Amino acid sequence: MRKLVYAVHTSLDGRIEGPDGEFDWADMGPDLSGHSKELADRSDTLVYGRRVWDMMSSYWPKAEEISDHPHDLEYAPIWRETPKIVFSRTLDKAGWNTEVVGGDLTERITGLKSKPGKDLLLMGGAELATAMSDRGLIDEAHVVVHPVVLGGGKQVFGGGVRTDLRLTGTRTMDGRAVLLTYEKK
């Protein structure tokens, strides 16, 4: 059975964005970029909530025109080619090989997990991740803690229910960030 893997960057104070929604603090060095590629290689579907989708779809289709960062240059074609699912109550359609879905979250994710294929990769976001965590749908979490205190903004899991996890790995990334890997108990 496929897994739903949640990958998220967080500040030391547990925020996924700054007080004004900024995400300019996650430094993608070679180790972190390599980990991102590992996650992409083990999955065949990227999963987003609508807000993260808006951010991703405004950047990755034209990333090579905006950035010369090695991570961006390597990941942009992967992003464009990989099938994507956006969970949304407001979005009707999306481009870039993307299906917009709504309805019962548990039913949809359980159905996706039961299909043959590689893992599903939930990228960032707080609301969708919290809703999926509350329903026990996230099988594995990859949390990258960056050495920055943002002092406000959205939390990784904002107001969810208690969920006990098992630490399965730690790794220092690029001499500054720490990857914490967890699985459901």
PDB file of C-alpha atoms in Angstrom:
ATOM      1  CA  MET A   1       0.000   0.000   0.000  1.00  0.00           C
ATOM      2  CA  ARG A   2       1.195   3.509  -0.804  1.00  0.00           C
ATOM      3  CA  LYS A   3       2.125   5.880   1.995  1.00  0.00           C
ATOM      4  CA  LEU A   4       1.178   9.500   2.453  1.00  0.00           C
ATOM      5  CA  VAL A   5       4.415  11.313   3.280  1.00  0.00           C
ATOM      6  CA  TYR A   6       4.300  14.862   4.658  1.00  0.00           C
ATOM      7  CA  ALA A   7       7.334  17.039   3.910  1.00  0.00           C
ATOM      8  CA  VAL A   8       7.550  20.415   5.611  1.00  0.00           C
ATOM      9  CA  HIS A   9      10.075  23.126   6.459  1.00  0.00           C
ATOM     10  CA  THR A  10       9.754  24.800   9.841  1.00  0.00           C
ATOM     11  CA  SER A  11      11.486  27.446  11.873  1.00  0.00           C
ATOM     12  CA  LEU A  12      12.913  26.726  15.299  1.00  0.00           C
ATOM     13  CA  ASP A  13       9.732  28.191  16.802  1.00  0.00           C
ATOM     14  CA  GLY A  14       7.544  25.780  14.781  1.00  0.00           C
ATOM     15  CA  ARG A  15       6.348  28.108  12.020  1.00  0.00           C
ATOM     16  CA  ILE A  16       5.974  27.277   8.332  1.00  0.00           C
ATOM     17  CA  GLU A  17       5.847  30.927   7.322  1.00  0.00           C
ATOM     18  CA  GLY A  18       6.651  34.267   8.870  1.00  0.00           C
ATOM     19  CA  PRO A  19       4.134  36.723  10.341  1.00  0.00           C
ATOM     20  CA  ASP A  20       3.460  38.222   6.899  1.00  0.00           C
ATOM     21  CA  GLY A  21       3.346  34.867   5.078  1.00  0.00           C
ATOM     22  CA  GLU A  22       6.989  35.009   4.009  1.00  0.00           C
ATOM     23  CA  PHE A  23       8.890  31.857   3.070  1.00  0.00           C
ATOM     24  CA  ASP A  24      12.282  33.370   2.353  1.00  0.00           C
ATOM     25  CA  TRP A  25      14.163  31.665   5.163  1.00  0.00           C
ATOM     26  CA  ALA A  26      14.467  28.013   4.025  1.00  0.00           C
ATOM     27  CA  ASP A  27      17.994  27.674   2.630  1.00  0.00           C
ATOM     28  CA  MET A  28      18.157  24.826   0.080  1.00  0.00           C
ATOM     29  CA  GLY A  29      21.752  23.610   0.192  1.00  0.00           C
ATOM     30  CA  PRO A  30      23.032  20.440  -1.537  1.00  0.00           C
ATOM     31  CA  ASP A  31      21.997  18.055   1.288  1.00  0.00           C
ATOM     32  CA  LEU A  32      18.493  19.438   1.547  1.00  0.00           C
ATOM     33  CA  SER A  33      18.124  19.480  -2.229  1.00  0.00           C
ATOM     34  CA  GLY A  34      19.277  15.853  -2.311  1.00  0.00           C
ATOM     35  CA  HIS A  35      16.658  14.919   0.263  1.00  0.00           C
ATOM     36  CA  SER A  36      13.993  16.696  -1.770  1.00  0.00           C
ATOM     37  CA  LYS A  37      15.061  14.640  -4.809  1.00  0.00           C
ATOM     38  CA  GLU A  38      14.901  11.415  -2.723  1.00  0.00           C
ATOM     39  CA  LEU A  39      11.324  12.215  -1.727  1.00  0.00           C
ATOM     40  CA  ALA A  40      10.398  13.028  -5.330  1.00  0.00           C
ATOM     41  CA  ASP A  41      11.949   9.751  -6.535  1.00  0.00           C
ATOM     42  CA  ARG A  42       9.926   7.654  -4.098  1.00  0.00           C
ATOM     43  CA  SER A  43       6.615   9.324  -4.954  1.00  0.00           C
ATOM     44  CA  ASP A  44       4.539   9.579  -8.098  1.00  0.00           C
ATOM     45  CA  THR A  45       1.965  12.134  -6.953  1.00  0.00           C
ATOM     46  CA  LEU A  46       2.375  15.520  -5.280  1.00  0.00           C
ATOM     47  CA  VAL A  47      -0.445  16.577  -2.941  1.00  0.00           C
ATOM     48  CA  TYR A  48      -1.304  20.162  -2.027  1.00  0.00           C
ATOM     49  CA  GLY A  49      -3.909  22.282  -0.361  1.00  0.00           C
ATOM     50  CA  ARG A  50      -5.115  25.234  -2.390  1.00  0.00           C
ATOM     51  CA  ARG A  51      -2.961  27.892  -0.721  1.00  0.00           C
ATOM     52  CA  VAL A  52       0.294  25.969  -1.204  1.00  0.00           C
ATOM     53  CA  TRP A  53      -0.834  25.084  -4.727  1.00  0.00           C
ATOM     54  CA  ASP A  54      -1.199  28.799  -5.508  1.00  0.00           C
ATOM     55  CA  MET A  55       2.373  29.419  -4.343  1.00  0.00           C
ATOM     56  CA  MET A  56       3.846  26.378  -6.139  1.00  0.00           C
ATOM     57  CA  SER A  57       1.993  26.929  -9.418  1.00  0.00           C
ATOM     58  CA  SER A  58       3.088  30.563  -9.526  1.00  0.00           C
ATOM     59  CA  TYR A  59       6.749  29.590  -9.212  1.00  0.00           C
ATOM     60  CA  TRP A  60       7.684  26.150 -10.562  1.00  0.00           C
ATOM     61  CA  PRO A  61       6.356  26.433 -14.133  1.00  0.00           C
ATOM     62  CA  LYS A  62       8.768  29.311 -14.776  1.00  0.00           C
ATOM     63  CA  ALA A  63      11.440  28.661 -12.127  1.00  0.00           C
ATOM     64  CA  GLU A  64      14.312  28.639 -14.619  1.00  0.00           C
ATOM     65  CA  GLU A  65      13.363  32.166 -15.712  1.00  0.00           C
ATOM     66  CA  ILE A  66      13.334  33.419 -12.116  1.00  0.00           C
ATOM     67  CA  SER A  67      16.218  31.555 -10.474  1.00  0.00           C
ATOM     68  CA  ASP A  68      19.602  30.065 -11.244  1.00  0.00           C
ATOM     69  CA  HIS A  69      19.740  28.142  -7.927  1.00  0.00           C
ATOM     70  CA  PRO A  70      20.828  24.519  -8.579  1.00  0.00           C
ATOM     71  CA  HIS A  71      17.889  23.119  -6.569  1.00  0.00           C
ATOM     72  CA  ASP A  72      15.372  25.110  -8.581  1.00  0.00           C
ATOM     73  CA  LEU A  73      16.929  24.123 -11.902  1.00  0.00           C
ATOM     74  CA  GLU A  74      16.856  20.423 -10.986  1.00  0.00           C
ATOM     75  CA  TYR A  75      13.423  20.358  -9.358  1.00  0.00           C
ATOM     76  CA  ALA A  76      11.419  22.471 -11.841  1.00  0.00           C
ATOM     77  CA  PRO A  77      11.171  19.768 -14.556  1.00  0.00           C
ATOM     78  CA  ILE A  78      10.315  17.157 -11.908  1.00  0.00           C
ATOM     79  CA  TRP A  79       7.518  19.371 -10.597  1.00  0.00           C
ATOM     80  CA  ARG A  80       6.092  20.012 -14.059  1.00  0.00           C
ATOM     81  CA  GLU A  81       6.102  16.318 -15.033  1.00  0.00           C
ATOM     82  CA  THR A  82       4.802  14.797 -11.772  1.00  0.00           C
ATOM     83  CA  PRO A  83       1.022  14.360 -11.439  1.00  0.00           C
ATOM     84  CA  LYS A  84      -0.458  16.588  -8.765  1.00  0.00           C
ATOM     85  CA  ILE A  85      -3.616  16.643  -6.671  1.00  0.00           C
ATOM     86  CA  VAL A  86      -4.997  19.794  -5.080  1.00  0.00           C
ATOM     87  CA  PHE A  87      -7.564  19.467  -2.317  1.00  0.00           C
ATOM     88  CA  SER A  88      -9.824  22.492  -2.522  1.00  0.00           C
ATOM     89  CA  ARG A  89     -13.364  23.652  -1.886  1.00  0.00           C
ATOM     90  CA  THR A  90     -12.913  26.769  -4.038  1.00  0.00           C
ATOM     91  CA  LEU A  91     -10.669  25.860  -6.985  1.00  0.00           C
ATOM     92  CA  ASP A  92     -12.403  24.448 -10.069  1.00  0.00           C
ATOM     93  CA  LYS A  93      -9.443  23.567 -12.263  1.00  0.00           C
ATOM     94  CA  ALA A  94      -5.665  23.721 -12.308  1.00  0.00           C
ATOM     95  CA  GLY A  95      -3.023  23.279 -14.985  1.00  0.00           C
ATOM     96  CA  TRP A  96       0.265  21.428 -14.941  1.00  0.00           C
ATOM     97  CA  ASN A  97      -0.970  17.833 -14.818  1.00  0.00           C
ATOM     98  CA  THR A  98      -3.119  18.585 -11.763  1.00  0.00           C
ATOM     99  CA  GLU A  99      -6.433  17.162 -10.578  1.00  0.00           C
ATOM    100  CA  VAL A 100      -8.587  19.243  -8.241  1.00  0.00           C
ATOM    101  CA  VAL A 101     -10.507  17.141  -5.727  1.00  0.00           C
ATOM    102  CA  GLY A 102     -12.949  17.813  -2.934  1.00  0.00           C
ATOM    103  CA  GLY A 103     -15.301  15.737  -0.881  1.00  0.00           C
ATOM    104  CA  ASP A 104     -14.514  13.480   2.037  1.00  0.00           C
ATOM    105  CA  LEU A 105     -10.787  13.750   2.799  1.00  0.00           C
ATOM    106  CA  THR A 106     -10.493  10.332   4.452  1.00  0.00           C
ATOM    107  CA  GLU A 107     -12.290   8.603   1.594  1.00  0.00           C
ATOM    108  CA  ARG A 108     -10.179  10.334  -1.062  1.00  0.00           C
ATOM    109  CA  ILE A 109      -6.802   9.675   0.589  1.00  0.00           C
ATOM    110  CA  THR A 110      -7.678   6.096   1.488  1.00  0.00           C
ATOM    111  CA  GLY A 111      -8.708   5.529  -2.127  1.00  0.00           C
ATOM    112  CA  LEU A 112      -5.461   7.039  -3.433  1.00  0.00           C
ATOM    113  CA  LYS A 113      -3.361   4.965  -1.032  1.00  0.00           C
ATOM    114  CA  SER A 114      -5.036   1.750  -2.155  1.00  0.00           C
ATOM    115  CA  LYS A 115      -4.142   2.298  -5.828  1.00  0.00           C
ATOM    116  CA  PRO A 116      -0.901   0.836  -7.174  1.00  0.00           C
ATOM    117  CA  GLY A 117       2.043   3.168  -7.453  1.00  0.00           C
ATOM    118  CA  LYS A 118       4.649   5.015  -5.480  1.00  0.00           C
ATOM    119  CA  ASP A 119       4.003   7.119  -2.380  1.00  0.00           C
ATOM    120  CA  LEU A 120       1.959  10.329  -2.225  1.00  0.00           C
ATOM    121  CA  LEU A 121       3.942  13.403  -1.188  1.00  0.00           C
ATOM    122  CA  LEU A 122       2.103  16.126   0.730  1.00  0.00           C
ATOM    123  CA  MET A 123       4.163  19.287   0.414  1.00  0.00           C
ATOM    124  CA  GLY A 124       4.015  21.993   3.077  1.00  0.00           C
ATOM    125  CA  GLY A 125       0.877  23.714   4.217  1.00  0.00           C
ATOM    126  CA  ALA A 126      -0.741  23.687   7.615  1.00  0.00           C
ATOM    127  CA  GLU A 127      -4.490  23.362   7.242  1.00  0.00           C
ATOM    128  CA  LEU A 128      -4.534  20.312   4.986  1.00  0.00           C
ATOM    129  CA  ALA A 129      -1.698  18.642   6.906  1.00  0.00           C
ATOM    130  CA  THR A 130      -3.510  19.204  10.209  1.00  0.00           C
ATOM    131  CA  ALA A 131      -6.762  17.821   8.790  1.00  0.00           C
ATOM    132  CA  MET A 132      -4.954  14.763   7.432  1.00  0.00           C
ATOM    133  CA  SER A 133      -3.030  14.244  10.673  1.00  0.00           C
ATOM    134  CA  ASP A 134      -6.231  14.520  12.726  1.00  0.00           C
ATOM    135  CA  ARG A 135      -7.701  11.701  10.612  1.00  0.00           C
ATOM    136  CA  GLY A 136      -4.603   9.495  10.923  1.00  0.00           C
ATOM    137  CA  LEU A 137      -3.873   9.699   7.190  1.00  0.00           C
ATOM    138  CA  ILE A 138      -0.218  10.790   7.331  1.00  0.00           C
ATOM    139  CA  ASP A 139       2.046   7.732   7.480  1.00  0.00           C
ATOM    140  CA  GLU A 140       5.398   9.491   7.605  1.00  0.00           C
ATOM    141  CA  ALA A 141       6.556  13.058   8.281  1.00  0.00           C
ATOM    142  CA  HIS A 142       9.804  14.675   7.162  1.00  0.00           C
ATOM    143  CA  VAL A 143      10.226  17.860   9.182  1.00  0.00           C
ATOM    144  CA  VAL A 144      13.191  20.096   8.341  1.00  0.00           C
ATOM    145  CA  VAL A 145      13.970  22.505  11.177  1.00  0.00           C
ATOM    146  CA  HIS A 146      15.808  25.631  10.025  1.00  0.00           C
ATOM    147  CA  PRO A 147      17.911  27.799  12.368  1.00  0.00           C
ATOM    148  CA  VAL A 148      15.620  30.805  12.367  1.00  0.00           C
ATOM    149  CA  VAL A 149      13.036  32.148  14.822  1.00  0.00           C
ATOM    150  CA  LEU A 150      10.180  33.790  12.917  1.00  0.00           C
ATOM    151  CA  GLY A 151       8.233  35.096  15.898  1.00  0.00           C
ATOM    152  CA  GLY A 152       4.824  34.489  14.372  1.00  0.00           C
ATOM    153  CA  GLY A 153       3.016  33.010  11.406  1.00  0.00           C
ATOM    154  CA  LYS A 154       1.328  29.671  10.794  1.00  0.00           C
ATOM    155  CA  GLN A 155       2.331  26.705  12.904  1.00  0.00           C
ATOM    156  CA  VAL A 156       3.277  23.344  11.394  1.00  0.00           C
ATOM    157  CA  PHE A 157       0.179  21.739  12.933  1.00  0.00           C
ATOM    158  CA  GLY A 158      -2.212  24.424  14.063  1.00  0.00           C
ATOM    159  CA  GLY A 159      -4.768  23.275  16.603  1.00  0.00           C
ATOM    160  CA  GLY A 160      -4.884  19.622  15.666  1.00  0.00           C
ATOM    161  CA  VAL A 161      -5.593  16.635  17.860  1.00  0.00           C
ATOM    162  CA  ARG A 162      -2.912  14.803  19.818  1.00  0.00           C
ATOM    163  CA  THR A 163      -0.993  12.384  17.622  1.00  0.00           C
ATOM    164  CA  ASP A 164       1.835  10.261  18.992  1.00  0.00           C
ATOM    165  CA  LEU A 165       4.631   9.582  16.528  1.00  0.00           C
ATOM    166  CA  ARG A 166       7.768   7.469  16.491  1.00  0.00           C
ATOM    167  CA  LEU A 167      11.091   9.116  15.610  1.00  0.00           C
ATOM    168  CA  THR A 168      12.732   7.064  12.855  1.00  0.00           C
ATOM    169  CA  GLY A 169      15.640   9.275  11.873  1.00  0.00           C
ATOM    170  CA  THR A 170      17.610  12.475  12.281  1.00  0.00           C
ATOM    171  CA  ARG A 171      20.095  14.044   9.922  1.00  0.00           C
ATOM    172  CA  THR A 172      21.965  17.322   9.779  1.00  0.00           C
ATOM    173  CA  MET A 173      21.475  19.054   6.443  1.00  0.00           C
ATOM    174  CA  ASP A 174      24.097  21.400   5.012  1.00  0.00           C
ATOM    175  CA  GLY A 175      25.557  22.052   8.463  1.00  0.00           C
ATOM    176  CA  ARG A 176      22.590  24.180   9.505  1.00  0.00           C
ATOM    177  CA  ALA A 177      19.177  22.484   9.273  1.00  0.00           C
ATOM    178  CA  VAL A 178      18.035  19.230  10.890  1.00  0.00           C
ATOM    179  CA  LEU A 179      15.777  16.656   9.268  1.00  0.00           C
ATOM    180  CA  LEU A 180      13.513  14.802  11.694  1.00  0.00           C
ATOM    181  CA  THR A 181      11.693  11.787  10.285  1.00  0.00           C
ATOM    182  CA  TYR A 182       8.639  10.357  12.042  1.00  0.00           C
ATOM    183  CA  GLU A 183       6.132   7.548  11.450  1.00  0.00           C
ATOM    184  CA  LYS A 184       2.728   6.824  12.952  1.00  0.00           C
ATOM    185  CA  LYS A 185       2.848   4.630  16.036  1.00  0.00           C
TER     186      LYS A 185
END
